[in-house]
Coordinates of N, CA and C in Angstrom, one line a residue:
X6 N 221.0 -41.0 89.6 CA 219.7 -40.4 89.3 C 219.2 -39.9 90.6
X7 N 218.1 -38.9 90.9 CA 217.6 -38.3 91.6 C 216.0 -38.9 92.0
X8 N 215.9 -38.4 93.5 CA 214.8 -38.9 93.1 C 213.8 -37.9 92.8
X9 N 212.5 -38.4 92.3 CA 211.1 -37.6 91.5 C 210.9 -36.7 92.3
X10 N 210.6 -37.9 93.8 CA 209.6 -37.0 94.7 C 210.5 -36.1 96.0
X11 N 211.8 -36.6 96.4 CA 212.9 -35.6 97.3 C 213.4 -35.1 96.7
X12 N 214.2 -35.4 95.4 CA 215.2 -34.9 94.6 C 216.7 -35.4 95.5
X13 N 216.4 -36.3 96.2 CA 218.0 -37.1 96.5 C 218.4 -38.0 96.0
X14 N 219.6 -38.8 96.2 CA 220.3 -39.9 95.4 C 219.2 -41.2 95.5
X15 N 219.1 -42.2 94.4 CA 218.5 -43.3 94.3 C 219.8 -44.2 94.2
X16 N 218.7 -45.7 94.4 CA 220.2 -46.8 94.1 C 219.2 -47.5 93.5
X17 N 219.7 -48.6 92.7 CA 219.1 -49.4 91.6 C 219.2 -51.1 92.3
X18 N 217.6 -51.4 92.3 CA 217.2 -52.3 93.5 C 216.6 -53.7 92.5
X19 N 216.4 -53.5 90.9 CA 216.2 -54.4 90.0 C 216.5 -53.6 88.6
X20 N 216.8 -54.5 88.0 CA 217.1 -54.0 86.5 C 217.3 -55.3 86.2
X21 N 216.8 -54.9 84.5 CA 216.2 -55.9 83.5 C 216.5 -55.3 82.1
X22 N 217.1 -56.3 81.3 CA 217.1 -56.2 80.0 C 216.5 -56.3 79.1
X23 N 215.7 -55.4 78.2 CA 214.7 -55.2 77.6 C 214.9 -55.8 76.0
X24 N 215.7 -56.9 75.4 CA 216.0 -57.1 74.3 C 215.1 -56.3 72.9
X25 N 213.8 -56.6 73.2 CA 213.0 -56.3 71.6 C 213.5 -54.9 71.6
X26 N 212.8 -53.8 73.0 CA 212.9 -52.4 72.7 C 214.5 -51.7 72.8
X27 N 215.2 -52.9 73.0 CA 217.2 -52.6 72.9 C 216.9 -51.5 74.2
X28 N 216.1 -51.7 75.4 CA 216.2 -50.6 76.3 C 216.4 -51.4 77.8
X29 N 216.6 -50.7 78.5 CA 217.4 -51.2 80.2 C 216.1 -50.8 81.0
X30 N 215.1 -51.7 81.6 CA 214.4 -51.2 82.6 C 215.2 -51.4 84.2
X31 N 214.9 -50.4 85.2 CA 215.2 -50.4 86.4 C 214.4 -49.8 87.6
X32 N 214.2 -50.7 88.7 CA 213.4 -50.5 89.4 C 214.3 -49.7 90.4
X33 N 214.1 -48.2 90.7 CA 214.8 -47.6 92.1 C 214.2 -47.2 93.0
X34 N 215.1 -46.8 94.0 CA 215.0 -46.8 95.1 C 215.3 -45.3 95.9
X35 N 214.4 -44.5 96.8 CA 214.7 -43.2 97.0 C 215.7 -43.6 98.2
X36 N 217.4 -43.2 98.8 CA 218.4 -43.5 99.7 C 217.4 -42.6 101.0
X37 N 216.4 -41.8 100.6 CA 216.3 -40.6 101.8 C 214.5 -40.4 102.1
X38 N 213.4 -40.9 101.4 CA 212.5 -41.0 101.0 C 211.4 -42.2 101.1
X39 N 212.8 -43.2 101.0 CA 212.4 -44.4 100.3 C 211.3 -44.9 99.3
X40 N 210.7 -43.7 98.8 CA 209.7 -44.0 97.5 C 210.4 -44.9 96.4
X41 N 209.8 -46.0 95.3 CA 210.3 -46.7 94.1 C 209.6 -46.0 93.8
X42 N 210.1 -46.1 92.3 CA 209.9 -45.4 90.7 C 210.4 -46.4 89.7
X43 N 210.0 -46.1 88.8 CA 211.0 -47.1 87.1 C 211.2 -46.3 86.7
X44 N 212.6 -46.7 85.7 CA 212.8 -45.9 84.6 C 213.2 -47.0 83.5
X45 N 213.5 -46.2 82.2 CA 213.8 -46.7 81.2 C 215.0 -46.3 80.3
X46 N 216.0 -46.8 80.4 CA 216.9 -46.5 79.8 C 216.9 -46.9 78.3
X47 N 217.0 -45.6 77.4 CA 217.6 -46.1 75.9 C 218.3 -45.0 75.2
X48 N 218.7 -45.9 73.8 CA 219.6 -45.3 73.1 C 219.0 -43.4 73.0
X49 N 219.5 -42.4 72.9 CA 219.4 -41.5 72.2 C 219.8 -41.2 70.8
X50 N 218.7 -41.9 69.6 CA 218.6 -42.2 68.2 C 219.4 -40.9 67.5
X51 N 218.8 -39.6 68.0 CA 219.0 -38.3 67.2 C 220.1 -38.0 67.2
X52 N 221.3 -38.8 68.6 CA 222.4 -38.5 68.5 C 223.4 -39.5 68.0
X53 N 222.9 -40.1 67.5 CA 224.2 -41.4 67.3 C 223.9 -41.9 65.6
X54 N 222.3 -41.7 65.2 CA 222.2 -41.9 63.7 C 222.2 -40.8 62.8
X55 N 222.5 -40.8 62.2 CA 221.5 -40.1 60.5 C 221.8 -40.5 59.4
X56 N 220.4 -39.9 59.0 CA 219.7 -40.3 57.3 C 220.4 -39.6 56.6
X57 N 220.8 -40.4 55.9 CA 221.2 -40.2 54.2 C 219.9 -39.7 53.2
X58 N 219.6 -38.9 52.9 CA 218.5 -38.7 52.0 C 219.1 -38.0 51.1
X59 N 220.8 -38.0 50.5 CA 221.0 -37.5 49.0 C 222.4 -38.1 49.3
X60 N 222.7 -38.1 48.4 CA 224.4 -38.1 48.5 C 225.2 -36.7 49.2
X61 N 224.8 -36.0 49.1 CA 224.9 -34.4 50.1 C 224.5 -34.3 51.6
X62 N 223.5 -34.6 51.6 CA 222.4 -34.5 52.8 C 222.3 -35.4 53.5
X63 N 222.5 -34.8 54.8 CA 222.3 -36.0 56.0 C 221.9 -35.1 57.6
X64 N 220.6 -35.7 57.6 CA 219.9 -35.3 59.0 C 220.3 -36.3 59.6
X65 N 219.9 -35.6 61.0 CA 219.9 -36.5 62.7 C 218.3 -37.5 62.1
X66 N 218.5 -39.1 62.9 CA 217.5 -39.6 63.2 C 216.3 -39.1 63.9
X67 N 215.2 -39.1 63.4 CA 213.7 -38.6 64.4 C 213.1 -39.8 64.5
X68 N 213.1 -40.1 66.0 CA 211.8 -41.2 66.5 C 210.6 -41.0 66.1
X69 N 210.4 -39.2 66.2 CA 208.8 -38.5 66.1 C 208.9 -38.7 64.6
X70 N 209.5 -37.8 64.0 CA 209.2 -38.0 62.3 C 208.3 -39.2 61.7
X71 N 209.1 -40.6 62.6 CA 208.6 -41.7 61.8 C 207.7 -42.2 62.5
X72 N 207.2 -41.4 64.1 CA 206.1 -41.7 64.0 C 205.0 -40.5 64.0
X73 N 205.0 -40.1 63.8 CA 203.8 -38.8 62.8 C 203.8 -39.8 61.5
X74 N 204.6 -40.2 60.8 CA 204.3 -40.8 59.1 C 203.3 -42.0 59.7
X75 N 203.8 -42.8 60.3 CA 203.1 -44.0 61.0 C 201.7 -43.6 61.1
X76 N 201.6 -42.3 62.3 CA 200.1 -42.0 62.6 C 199.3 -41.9 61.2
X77 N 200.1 -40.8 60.8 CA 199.5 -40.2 59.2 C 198.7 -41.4 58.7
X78 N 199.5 -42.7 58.6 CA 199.0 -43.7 57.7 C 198.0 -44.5 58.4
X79 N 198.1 -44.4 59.5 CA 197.2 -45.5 60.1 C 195.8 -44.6 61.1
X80 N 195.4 -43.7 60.8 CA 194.3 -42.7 61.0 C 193.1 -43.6 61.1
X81 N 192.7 -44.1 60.0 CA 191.9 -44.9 59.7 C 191.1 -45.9 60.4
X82 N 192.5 -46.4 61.8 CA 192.2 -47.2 62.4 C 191.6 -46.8 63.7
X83 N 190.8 -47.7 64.4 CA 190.5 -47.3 65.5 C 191.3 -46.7 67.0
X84 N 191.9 -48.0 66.5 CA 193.2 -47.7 67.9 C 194.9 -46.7 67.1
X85 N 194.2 -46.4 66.8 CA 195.8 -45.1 65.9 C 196.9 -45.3 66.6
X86 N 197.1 -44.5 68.2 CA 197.8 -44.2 68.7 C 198.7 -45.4 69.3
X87 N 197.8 -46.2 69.7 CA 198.9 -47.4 70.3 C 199.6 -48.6 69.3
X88 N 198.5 -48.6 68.0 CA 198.9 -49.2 67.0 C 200.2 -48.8 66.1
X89 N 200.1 -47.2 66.2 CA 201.3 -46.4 65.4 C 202.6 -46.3 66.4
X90 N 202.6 -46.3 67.7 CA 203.6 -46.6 69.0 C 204.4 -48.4 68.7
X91 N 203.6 -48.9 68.5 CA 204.1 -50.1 68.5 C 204.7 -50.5 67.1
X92 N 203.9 -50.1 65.8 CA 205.0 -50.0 64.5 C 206.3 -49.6 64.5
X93 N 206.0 -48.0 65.4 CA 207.1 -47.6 65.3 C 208.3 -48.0 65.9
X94 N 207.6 -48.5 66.8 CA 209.1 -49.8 67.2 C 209.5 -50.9 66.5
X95 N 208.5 -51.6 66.3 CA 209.1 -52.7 65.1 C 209.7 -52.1 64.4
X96 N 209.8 -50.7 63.9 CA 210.5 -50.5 62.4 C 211.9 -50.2 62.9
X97 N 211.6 -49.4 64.1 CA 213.5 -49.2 64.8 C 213.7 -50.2 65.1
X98 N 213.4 -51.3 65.2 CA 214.1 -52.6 65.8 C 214.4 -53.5 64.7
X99 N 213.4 -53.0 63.7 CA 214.2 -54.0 62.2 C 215.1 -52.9 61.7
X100 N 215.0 -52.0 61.6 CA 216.1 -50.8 61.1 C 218.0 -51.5 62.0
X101 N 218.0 -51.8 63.0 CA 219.2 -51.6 63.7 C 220.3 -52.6 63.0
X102 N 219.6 -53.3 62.4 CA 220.8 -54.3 61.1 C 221.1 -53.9 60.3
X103 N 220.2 -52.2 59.9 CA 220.7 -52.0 58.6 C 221.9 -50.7 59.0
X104 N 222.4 -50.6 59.7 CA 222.7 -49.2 60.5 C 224.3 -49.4 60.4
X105 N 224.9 -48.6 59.2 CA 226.5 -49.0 59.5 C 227.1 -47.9 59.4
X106 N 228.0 -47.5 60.6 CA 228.8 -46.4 60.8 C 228.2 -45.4 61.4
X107 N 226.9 -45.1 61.9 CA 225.7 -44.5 62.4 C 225.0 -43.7 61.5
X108 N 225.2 -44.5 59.7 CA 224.4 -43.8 59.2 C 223.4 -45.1 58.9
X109 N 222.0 -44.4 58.2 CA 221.0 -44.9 57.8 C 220.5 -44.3 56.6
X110 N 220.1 -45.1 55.6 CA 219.4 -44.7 54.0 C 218.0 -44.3 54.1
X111 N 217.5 -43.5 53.7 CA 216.4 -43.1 53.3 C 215.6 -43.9 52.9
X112 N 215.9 -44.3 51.9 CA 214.8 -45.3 51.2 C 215.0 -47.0 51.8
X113 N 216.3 -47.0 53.1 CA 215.8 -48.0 53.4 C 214.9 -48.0 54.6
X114 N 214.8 -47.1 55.2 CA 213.6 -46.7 56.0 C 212.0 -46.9 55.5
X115 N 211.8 -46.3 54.0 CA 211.0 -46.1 53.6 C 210.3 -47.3 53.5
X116 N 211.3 -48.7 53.1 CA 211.3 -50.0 52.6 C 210.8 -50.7 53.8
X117 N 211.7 -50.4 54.9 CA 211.4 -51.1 56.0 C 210.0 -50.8 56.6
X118 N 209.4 -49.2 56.5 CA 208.4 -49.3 57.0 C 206.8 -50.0 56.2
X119 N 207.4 -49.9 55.1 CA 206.4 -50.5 54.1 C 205.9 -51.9 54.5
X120 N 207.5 -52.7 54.1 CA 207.2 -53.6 54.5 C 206.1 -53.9 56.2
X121 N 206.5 -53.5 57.0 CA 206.4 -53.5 58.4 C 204.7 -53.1 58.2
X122 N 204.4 -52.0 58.2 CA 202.9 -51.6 57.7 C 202.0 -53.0 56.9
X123 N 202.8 -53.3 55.7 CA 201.8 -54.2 54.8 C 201.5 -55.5 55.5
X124 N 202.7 -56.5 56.8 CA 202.0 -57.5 57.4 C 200.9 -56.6 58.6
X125 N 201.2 -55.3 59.1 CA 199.8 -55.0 59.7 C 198.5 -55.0 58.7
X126 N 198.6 -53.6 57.6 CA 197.2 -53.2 57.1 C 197.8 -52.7 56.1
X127 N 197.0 -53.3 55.0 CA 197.8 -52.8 53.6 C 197.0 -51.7 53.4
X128 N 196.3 -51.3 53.9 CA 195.9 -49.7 53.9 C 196.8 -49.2 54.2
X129 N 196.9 -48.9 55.4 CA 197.9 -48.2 56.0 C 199.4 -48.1 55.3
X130 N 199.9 -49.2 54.6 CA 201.3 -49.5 53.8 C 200.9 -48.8 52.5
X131 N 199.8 -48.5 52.0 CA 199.5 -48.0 50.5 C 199.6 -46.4 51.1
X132 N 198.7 -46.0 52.5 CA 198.7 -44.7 51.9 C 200.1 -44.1 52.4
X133 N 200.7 -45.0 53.2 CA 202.5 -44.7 53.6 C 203.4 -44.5 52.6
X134 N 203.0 -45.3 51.3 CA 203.4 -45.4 50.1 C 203.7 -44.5 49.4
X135 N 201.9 -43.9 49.3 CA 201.8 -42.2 48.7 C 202.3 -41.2 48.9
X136 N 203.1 -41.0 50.2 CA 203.3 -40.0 50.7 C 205.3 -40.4 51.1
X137 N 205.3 -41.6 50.9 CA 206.9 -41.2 50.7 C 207.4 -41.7 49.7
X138 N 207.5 -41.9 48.5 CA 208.1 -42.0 47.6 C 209.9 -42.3 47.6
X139 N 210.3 -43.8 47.3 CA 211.6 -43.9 47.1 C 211.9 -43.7 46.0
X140 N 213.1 -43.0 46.2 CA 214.6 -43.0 45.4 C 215.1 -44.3 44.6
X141 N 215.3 -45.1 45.1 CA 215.6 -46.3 44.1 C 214.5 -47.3 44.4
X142 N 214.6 -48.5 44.0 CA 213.4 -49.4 43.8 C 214.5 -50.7 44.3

């Protein structure tokens, strides 16, 4: 990696494993500079999953998709933005057991976020509800 502010080589002076967010924090180092920075290592979702939404059809995973639906549903609330950031990660992090062969179901998404929504705000899980509609029950 480069660094921000020279654009020369860094070396990696702490790193930490981030279990809940399945992501790699690391603290570097500029070799020419000497400025620290962090970064954050994680999976790239859009390239390694996709949804099943027919027996035909199958899209790349979107982080954003599920979280715009998240925002959508939780408008209502004061704190929207950090509140809908933080679902959206519970839902990828309860999603990753259901994940076989890099694909993912549709309606178990749907399921998982539901669920996940209704121990926040059953508002928010009802009008999530309205607006995605599963395929099986």
């Amino acid at each position: 990696m480069v660094c921000t502010y020279c654009s020369s080589q860094t070396r990696v002076t702490n790193s930490r494993l981030q279990k809940q967010a399945n992501q790699v924090w690391r603290r570097r180092q500029c070799t020419k500079c000497t400025n620290n920075f962090t970064t954050h290592e994680v999976t790239e979702l859009s390239s390694t999953i996709v949804v099943q939404h027919s027996a035909h059809r199958l899209v790349p995973f979107s982080r954003d998709l599920l979280f715009i639906s998240i925002y959508e549903s939780c408008k209502h609330r004061a704190s929207t933005v950090p509140d809908s950031t933080a679902l959206t990660q519970t839902i990828i992090s309860r999603l990753r057991k259901h994940i076989t062969s890099g694909t993912l179901e549709r309606d178990t998404i749907i399921s998982t976020a539901i669920k996940t929504l209704s121990y926040f705000d059953e508002t928010a899980a009802s009008l999530y509800k309205a607006y995605h509609p599963r395929t099986r029950n």
